[in-house]
Coordinates of C-alpha atoms in Angstrom, one line a residue:
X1 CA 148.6 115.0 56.1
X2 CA 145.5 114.6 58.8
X3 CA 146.0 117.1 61.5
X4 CA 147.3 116.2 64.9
X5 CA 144.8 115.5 67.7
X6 CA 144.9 118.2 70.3
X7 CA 143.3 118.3 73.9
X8 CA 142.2 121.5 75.1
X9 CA 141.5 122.6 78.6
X10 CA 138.4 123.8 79.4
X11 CA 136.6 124.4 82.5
X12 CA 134.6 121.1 83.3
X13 CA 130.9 119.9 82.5
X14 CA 128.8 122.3 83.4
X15 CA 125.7 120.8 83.9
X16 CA 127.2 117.4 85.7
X17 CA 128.5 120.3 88.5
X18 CA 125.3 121.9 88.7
X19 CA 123.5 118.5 89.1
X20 CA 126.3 117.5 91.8
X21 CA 125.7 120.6 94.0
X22 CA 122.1 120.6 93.8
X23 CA 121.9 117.0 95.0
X24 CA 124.4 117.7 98.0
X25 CA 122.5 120.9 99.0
X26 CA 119.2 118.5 98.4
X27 CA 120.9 115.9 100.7
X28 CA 122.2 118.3 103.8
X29 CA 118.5 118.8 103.7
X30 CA 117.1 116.0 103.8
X31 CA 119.4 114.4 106.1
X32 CA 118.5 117.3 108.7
X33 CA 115.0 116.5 108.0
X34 CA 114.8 113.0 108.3
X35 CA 117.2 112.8 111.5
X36 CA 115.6 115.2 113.5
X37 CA 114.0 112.9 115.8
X38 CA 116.5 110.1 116.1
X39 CA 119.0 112.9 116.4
X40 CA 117.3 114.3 119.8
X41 CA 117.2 110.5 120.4
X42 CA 120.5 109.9 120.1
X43 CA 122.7 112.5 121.7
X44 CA 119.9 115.4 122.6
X45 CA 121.0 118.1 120.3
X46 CA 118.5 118.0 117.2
X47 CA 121.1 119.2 114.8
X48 CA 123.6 116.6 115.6
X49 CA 123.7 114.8 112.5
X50 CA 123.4 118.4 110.5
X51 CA 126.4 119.7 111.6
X52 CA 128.1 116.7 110.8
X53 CA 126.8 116.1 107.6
X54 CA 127.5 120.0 106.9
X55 CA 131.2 119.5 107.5
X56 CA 131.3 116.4 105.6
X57 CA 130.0 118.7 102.7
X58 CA 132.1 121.3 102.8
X59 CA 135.1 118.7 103.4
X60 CA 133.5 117.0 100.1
X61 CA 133.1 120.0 98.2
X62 CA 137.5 120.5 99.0
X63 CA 137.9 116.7 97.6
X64 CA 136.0 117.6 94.3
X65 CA 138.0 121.0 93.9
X66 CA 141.5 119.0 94.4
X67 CA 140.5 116.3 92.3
X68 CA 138.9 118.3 89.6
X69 CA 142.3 120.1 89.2
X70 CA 144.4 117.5 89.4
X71 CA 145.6 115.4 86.4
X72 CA 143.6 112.3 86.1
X73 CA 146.8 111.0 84.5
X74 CA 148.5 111.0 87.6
X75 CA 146.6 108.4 89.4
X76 CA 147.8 105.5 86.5
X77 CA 151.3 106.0 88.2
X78 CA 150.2 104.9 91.5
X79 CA 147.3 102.8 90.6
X80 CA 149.1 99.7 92.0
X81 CA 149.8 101.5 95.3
X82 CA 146.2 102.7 95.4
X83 CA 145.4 99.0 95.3
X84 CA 147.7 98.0 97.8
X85 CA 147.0 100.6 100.1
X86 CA 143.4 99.6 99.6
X87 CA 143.9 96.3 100.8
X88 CA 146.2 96.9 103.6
X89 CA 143.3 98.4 105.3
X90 CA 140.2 96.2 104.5
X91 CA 143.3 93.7 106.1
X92 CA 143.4 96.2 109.3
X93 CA 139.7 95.9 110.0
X94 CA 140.3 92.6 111.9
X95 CA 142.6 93.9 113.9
X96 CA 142.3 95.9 117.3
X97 CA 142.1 98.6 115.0
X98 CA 138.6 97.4 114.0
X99 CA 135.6 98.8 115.3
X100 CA 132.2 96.6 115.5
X101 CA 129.1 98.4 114.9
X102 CA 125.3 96.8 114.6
X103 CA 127.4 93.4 114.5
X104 CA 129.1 94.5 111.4
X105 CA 133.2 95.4 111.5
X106 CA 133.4 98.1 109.0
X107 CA 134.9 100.9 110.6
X108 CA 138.5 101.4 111.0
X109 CA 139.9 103.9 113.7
X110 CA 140.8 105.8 117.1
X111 CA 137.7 108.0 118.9
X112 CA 135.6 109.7 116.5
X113 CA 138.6 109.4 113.4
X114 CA 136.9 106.5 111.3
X115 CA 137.6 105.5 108.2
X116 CA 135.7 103.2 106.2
X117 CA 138.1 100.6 103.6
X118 CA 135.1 99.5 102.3
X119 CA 134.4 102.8 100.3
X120 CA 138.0 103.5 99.6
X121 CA 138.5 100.1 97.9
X122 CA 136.1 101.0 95.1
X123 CA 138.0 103.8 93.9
X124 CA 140.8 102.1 94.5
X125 CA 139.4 99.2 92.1
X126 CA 138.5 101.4 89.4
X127 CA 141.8 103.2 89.4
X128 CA 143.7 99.7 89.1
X129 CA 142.0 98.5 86.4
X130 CA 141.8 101.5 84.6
X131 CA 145.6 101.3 84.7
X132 CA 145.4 97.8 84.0
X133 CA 143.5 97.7 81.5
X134 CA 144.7 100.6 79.5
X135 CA 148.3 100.3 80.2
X136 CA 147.3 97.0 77.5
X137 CA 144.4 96.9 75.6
X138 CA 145.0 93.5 74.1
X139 CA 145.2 92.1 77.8
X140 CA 141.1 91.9 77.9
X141 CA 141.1 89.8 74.8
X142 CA 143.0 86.9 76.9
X143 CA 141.6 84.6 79.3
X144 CA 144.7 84.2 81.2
X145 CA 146.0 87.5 81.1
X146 CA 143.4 90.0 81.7
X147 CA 140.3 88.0 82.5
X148 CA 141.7 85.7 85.3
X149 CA 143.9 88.4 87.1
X150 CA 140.6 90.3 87.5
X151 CA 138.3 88.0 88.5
X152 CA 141.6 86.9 91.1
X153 CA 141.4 90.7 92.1
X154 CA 137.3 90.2 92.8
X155 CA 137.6 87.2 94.8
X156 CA 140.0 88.9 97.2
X157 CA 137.9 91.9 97.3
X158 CA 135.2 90.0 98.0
X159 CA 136.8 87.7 100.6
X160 CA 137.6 90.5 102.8
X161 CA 134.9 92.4 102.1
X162 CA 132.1 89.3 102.9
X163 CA 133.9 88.6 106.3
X164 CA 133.2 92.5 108.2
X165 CA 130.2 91.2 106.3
X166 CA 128.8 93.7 103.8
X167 CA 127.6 92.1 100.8
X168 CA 125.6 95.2 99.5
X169 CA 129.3 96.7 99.5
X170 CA 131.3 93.3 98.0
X171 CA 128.4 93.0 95.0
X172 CA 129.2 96.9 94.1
X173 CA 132.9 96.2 93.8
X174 CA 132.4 93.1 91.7
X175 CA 130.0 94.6 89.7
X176 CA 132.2 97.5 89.3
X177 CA 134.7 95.9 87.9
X178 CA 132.9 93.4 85.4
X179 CA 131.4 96.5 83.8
X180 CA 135.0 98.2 83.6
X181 CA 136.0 94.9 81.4
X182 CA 133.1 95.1 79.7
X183 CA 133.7 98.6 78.5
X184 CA 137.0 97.3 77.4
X185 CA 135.9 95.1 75.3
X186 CA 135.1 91.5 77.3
X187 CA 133.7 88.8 74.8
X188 CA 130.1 88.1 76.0
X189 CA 130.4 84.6 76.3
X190 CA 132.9 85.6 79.4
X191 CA 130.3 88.2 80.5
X192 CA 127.7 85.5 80.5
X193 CA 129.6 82.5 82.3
X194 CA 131.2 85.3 84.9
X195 CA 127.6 86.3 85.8
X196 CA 126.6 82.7 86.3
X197 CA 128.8 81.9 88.3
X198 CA 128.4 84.8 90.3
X199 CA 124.7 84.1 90.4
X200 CA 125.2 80.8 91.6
X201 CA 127.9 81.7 94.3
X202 CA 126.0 84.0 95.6
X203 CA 122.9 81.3 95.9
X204 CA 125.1 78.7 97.5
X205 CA 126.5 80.9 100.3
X206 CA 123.0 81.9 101.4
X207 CA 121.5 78.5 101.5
X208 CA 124.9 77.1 103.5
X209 CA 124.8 80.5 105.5
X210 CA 124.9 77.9 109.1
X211 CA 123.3 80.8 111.4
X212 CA 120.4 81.1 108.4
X213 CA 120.9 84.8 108.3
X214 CA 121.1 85.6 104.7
X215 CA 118.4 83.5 103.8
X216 CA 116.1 85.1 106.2
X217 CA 116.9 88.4 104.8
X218 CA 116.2 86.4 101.3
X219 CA 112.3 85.7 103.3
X220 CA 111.8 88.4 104.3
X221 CA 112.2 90.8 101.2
X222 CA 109.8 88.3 99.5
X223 CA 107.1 88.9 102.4
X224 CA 108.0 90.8 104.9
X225 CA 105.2 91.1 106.8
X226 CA 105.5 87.4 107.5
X227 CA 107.6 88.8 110.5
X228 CA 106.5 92.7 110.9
X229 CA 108.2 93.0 114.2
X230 CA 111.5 91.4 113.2
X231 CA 113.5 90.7 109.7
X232 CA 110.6 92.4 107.8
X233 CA 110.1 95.4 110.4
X234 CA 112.6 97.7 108.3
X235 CA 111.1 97.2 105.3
X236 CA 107.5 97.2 106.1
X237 CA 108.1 101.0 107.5
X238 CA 109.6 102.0 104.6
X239 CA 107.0 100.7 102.4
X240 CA 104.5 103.0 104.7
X241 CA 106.7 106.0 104.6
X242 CA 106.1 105.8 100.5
X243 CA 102.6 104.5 100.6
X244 CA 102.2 107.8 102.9
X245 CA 103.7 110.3 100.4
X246 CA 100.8 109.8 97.5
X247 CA 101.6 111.8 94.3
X248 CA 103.1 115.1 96.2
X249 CA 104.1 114.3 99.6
X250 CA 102.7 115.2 103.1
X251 CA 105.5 118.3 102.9
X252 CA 108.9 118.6 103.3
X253 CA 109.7 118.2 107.6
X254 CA 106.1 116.3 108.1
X255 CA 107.0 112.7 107.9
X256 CA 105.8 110.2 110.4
X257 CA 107.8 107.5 109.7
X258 CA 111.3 109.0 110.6
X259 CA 109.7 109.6 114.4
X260 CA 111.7 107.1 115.6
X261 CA 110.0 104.3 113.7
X262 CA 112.0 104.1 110.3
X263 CA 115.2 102.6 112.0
X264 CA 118.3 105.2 110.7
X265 CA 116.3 107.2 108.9
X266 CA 119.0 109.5 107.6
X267 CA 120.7 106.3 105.9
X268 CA 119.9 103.9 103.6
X269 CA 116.4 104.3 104.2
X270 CA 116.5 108.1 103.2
X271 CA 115.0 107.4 99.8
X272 CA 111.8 106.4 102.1
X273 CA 111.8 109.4 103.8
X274 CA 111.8 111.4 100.6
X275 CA 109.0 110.0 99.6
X276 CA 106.8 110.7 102.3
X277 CA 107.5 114.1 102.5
X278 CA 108.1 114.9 98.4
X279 CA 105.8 112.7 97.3
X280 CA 105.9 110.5 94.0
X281 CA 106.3 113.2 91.6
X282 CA 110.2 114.6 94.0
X283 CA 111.3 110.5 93.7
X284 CA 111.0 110.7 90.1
X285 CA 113.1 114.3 90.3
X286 CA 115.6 113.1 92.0
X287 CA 115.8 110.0 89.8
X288 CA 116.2 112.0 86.9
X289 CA 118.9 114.1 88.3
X290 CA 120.9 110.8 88.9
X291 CA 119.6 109.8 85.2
X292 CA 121.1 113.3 84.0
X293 CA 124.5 112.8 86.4
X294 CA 124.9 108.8 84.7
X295 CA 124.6 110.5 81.2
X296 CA 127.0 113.4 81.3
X297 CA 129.4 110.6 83.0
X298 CA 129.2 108.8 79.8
X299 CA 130.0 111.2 77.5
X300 CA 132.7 112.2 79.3
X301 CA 133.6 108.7 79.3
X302 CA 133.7 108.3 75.5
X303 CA 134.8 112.1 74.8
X304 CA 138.2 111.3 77.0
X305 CA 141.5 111.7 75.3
X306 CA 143.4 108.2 76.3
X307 CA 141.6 104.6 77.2
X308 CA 142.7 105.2 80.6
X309 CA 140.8 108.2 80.8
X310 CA 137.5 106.0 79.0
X311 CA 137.7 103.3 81.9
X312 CA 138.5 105.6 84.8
X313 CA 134.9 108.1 83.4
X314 CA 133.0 104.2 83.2
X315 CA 134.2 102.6 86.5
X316 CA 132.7 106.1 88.5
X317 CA 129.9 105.7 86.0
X318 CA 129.0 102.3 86.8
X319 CA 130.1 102.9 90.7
X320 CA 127.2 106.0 90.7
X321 CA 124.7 104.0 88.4
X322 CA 124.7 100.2 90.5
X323 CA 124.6 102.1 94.1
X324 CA 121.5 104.4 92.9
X325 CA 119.8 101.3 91.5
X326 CA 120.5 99.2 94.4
X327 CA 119.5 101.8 96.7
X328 CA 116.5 102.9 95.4
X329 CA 115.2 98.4 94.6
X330 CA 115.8 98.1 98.8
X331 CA 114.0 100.6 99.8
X332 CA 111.2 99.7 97.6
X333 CA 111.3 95.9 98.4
X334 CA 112.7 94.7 94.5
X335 CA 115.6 93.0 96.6
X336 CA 117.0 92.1 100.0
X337 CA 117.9 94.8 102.4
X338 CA 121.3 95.5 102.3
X339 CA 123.1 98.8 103.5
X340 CA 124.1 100.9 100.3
X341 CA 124.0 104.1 100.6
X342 CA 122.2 106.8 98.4
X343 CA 125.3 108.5 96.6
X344 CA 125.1 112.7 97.9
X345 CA 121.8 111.7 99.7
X346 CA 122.3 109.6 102.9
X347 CA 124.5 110.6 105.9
X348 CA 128.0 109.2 105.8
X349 CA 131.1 111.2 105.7
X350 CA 132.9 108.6 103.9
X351 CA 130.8 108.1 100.8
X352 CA 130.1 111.2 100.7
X353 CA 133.5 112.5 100.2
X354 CA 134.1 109.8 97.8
X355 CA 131.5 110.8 95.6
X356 CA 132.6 114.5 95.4
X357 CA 136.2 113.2 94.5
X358 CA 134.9 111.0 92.3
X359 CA 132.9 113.6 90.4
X360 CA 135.9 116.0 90.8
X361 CA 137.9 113.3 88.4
X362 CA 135.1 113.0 85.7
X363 CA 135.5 117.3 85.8
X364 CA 139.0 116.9 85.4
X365 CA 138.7 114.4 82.7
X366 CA 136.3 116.6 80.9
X367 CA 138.4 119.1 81.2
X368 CA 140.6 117.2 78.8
X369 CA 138.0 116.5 75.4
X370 CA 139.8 115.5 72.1
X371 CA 139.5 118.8 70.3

């Protein structure tokens, strides 16, 4: 009689919890590097954004200790009121309770308490289908019962998600979840026809965008310096910032670029900023340290115990791999600008607590191999 499969707990992937530290550590650094200037700018105090991003860190670093101990199993019996919850307050941002900034609502808040549904709805999404999808494995086999439903749940994600606006942020959570069905097993004739369609939605609402906005952020990633001082301004300093760095970098706290002419340096644009100062030889470090973190989420994605377990691992997976990839093609000009952050990189409480309790679930899971 074939033995019994038996999980064993052990104490989490090593090396993925290494590579996580390292790159928050990296990022507390470079944030307080690259904001120095717009930090004295802003409020005066040089170390403003440090000691924010500090406690975000250590707040982080909390999330990923929780999570890491808590059974991942848990989460399939609230999935649906993760979702809900999840939705409840992308609704809230057009409410009073919605707070405008850089003409984009996607803060949600009183004072200095913000919260941003944005970043909670993709965990949120990869917990639900998860659940979804592994409370029924046959489900992804039909077109109205798995397929549909899911491509429903994009559209409203999407909906809410396009009106704060923040396509960068809607794309993510689409993609997220076609490569959660994909993983489950979607035939690739749906794969095909959902990209299409995507492809051509996406096309339609910047050429009928009425104020001409999307499609001048379309322009002027294909030539920005058709407008230098304007659309392509962004961009064009970015570009210099990496042009700047040559193989090794001018050294770590010598960038020009982040002296108040990189807008936000200490954001999406931090990639830029790394550049300059590391040079060509620390992007390509820090690429393969997110190249290292995407393959240990993998195998932890195929070494888990149940198929819930296999599509919660993937959707972080994928959620880690698109934003790194996106990231990285703005700030090199290989696609429009949109604001993604760098996952453990860029300032931003928000994402960067959802990372770390993100990673802290892919510990947990490993925690539970197939023996």
């Amino acid at each position: 009689m074939a033995a019994k499969k038996r999980t064993r707990m052990k104490s989490g992937d090593f090396v993925l919890t290494i590579i996580v530290l390292g790159l928050v550590v990296f990022g507390v650094i470079m944030v307080f590097s690259s904001s120095y200037y717009n930090a004295i700018n802003d409020s005066g105090d040089p170390y403003f954004y440090l000691k924010r991003d500090i406690v975000w860190a250590a707040l982080g670093l909390g999330a990923m200790l929780f999570c890491a101990m808590f059974d991942y199993r848990m989460y399939a019996k609230i999935a649906p009121g993760i979702l809900a919850t999840s939705v409840l307050l992308l609704a809230l941002l057009f409410t009073p309770l919605g707070i405008t900034r850089n003409y984009a609502t996607r803060w949600i808040g009183v004072g200095e308490f913000t919260v941003m549904p944005g970043e909670i709805a993709k965990i949120a999404v990869i917990i639900f289908v998860a659940w979804y999808l592994s409370k029924d494995p046959k489900r992804i086999r039909s077109f109205t019962k798995g397929v549909l439903p899911l491509l429903g749940l994009s559209g409203v994600y999407f909906g809410l998600i396009i009106l704060q606006p923040n396509l960068s942020t809607a794309i993510t959570i689409c993609g997220i979840i076609i490569g959660m069905m994909f993983v489950a097993g979607l035939n690739i004739l749906y794969l095909v026809g959902i990209v299409g369609i995507g492809a051509v939605g996406i096309t339609g609402m910047i050429l009928t965008d009425e104020g001409g906005y999307r499609l001048k952020r379309l322009t002027s990633f294909l030539d920005p310096f058709q407008d230098p001082l304007g659309d392509g301004y962004q961009v064009i300093q970015s570009l210099l910032a990496l042009g700047s760095g040559g193989l090794f970098g001018v050294g770590l706290g010598k960038s020009i670029q982040k002296t108040l002419y990189l807008p936000e340096p200490q954001n999406d644009f931090i990639f830029a900023i790394i550049g300059e100062e590391l040079g060509y030889i620390g992007c390509l470090l820090l690429i393969a340290c997110y190249l290292v973190l995407i393959w240990r989420g993998i195998h932890i994605a195929i070494n888990a115990p149940d198929m819930f377990g296999t599509l919660l691992a993937s959707g972080i997976t994928i959620m880690l791999a698109l934003q790194v990839v996106l990231n990285i093609a703005v700030v090199t000009s290989s696609m429009p600008p949109t604001g993604i952050t760098l996952p453990f990189v860029s300032y931003g409480g928000n994402a960067l607590m959802l990372f770390m309790g993100s990673m802290g679930i892919l510990l947990n899971i490993s925690r539970r191999t197939v023996r």
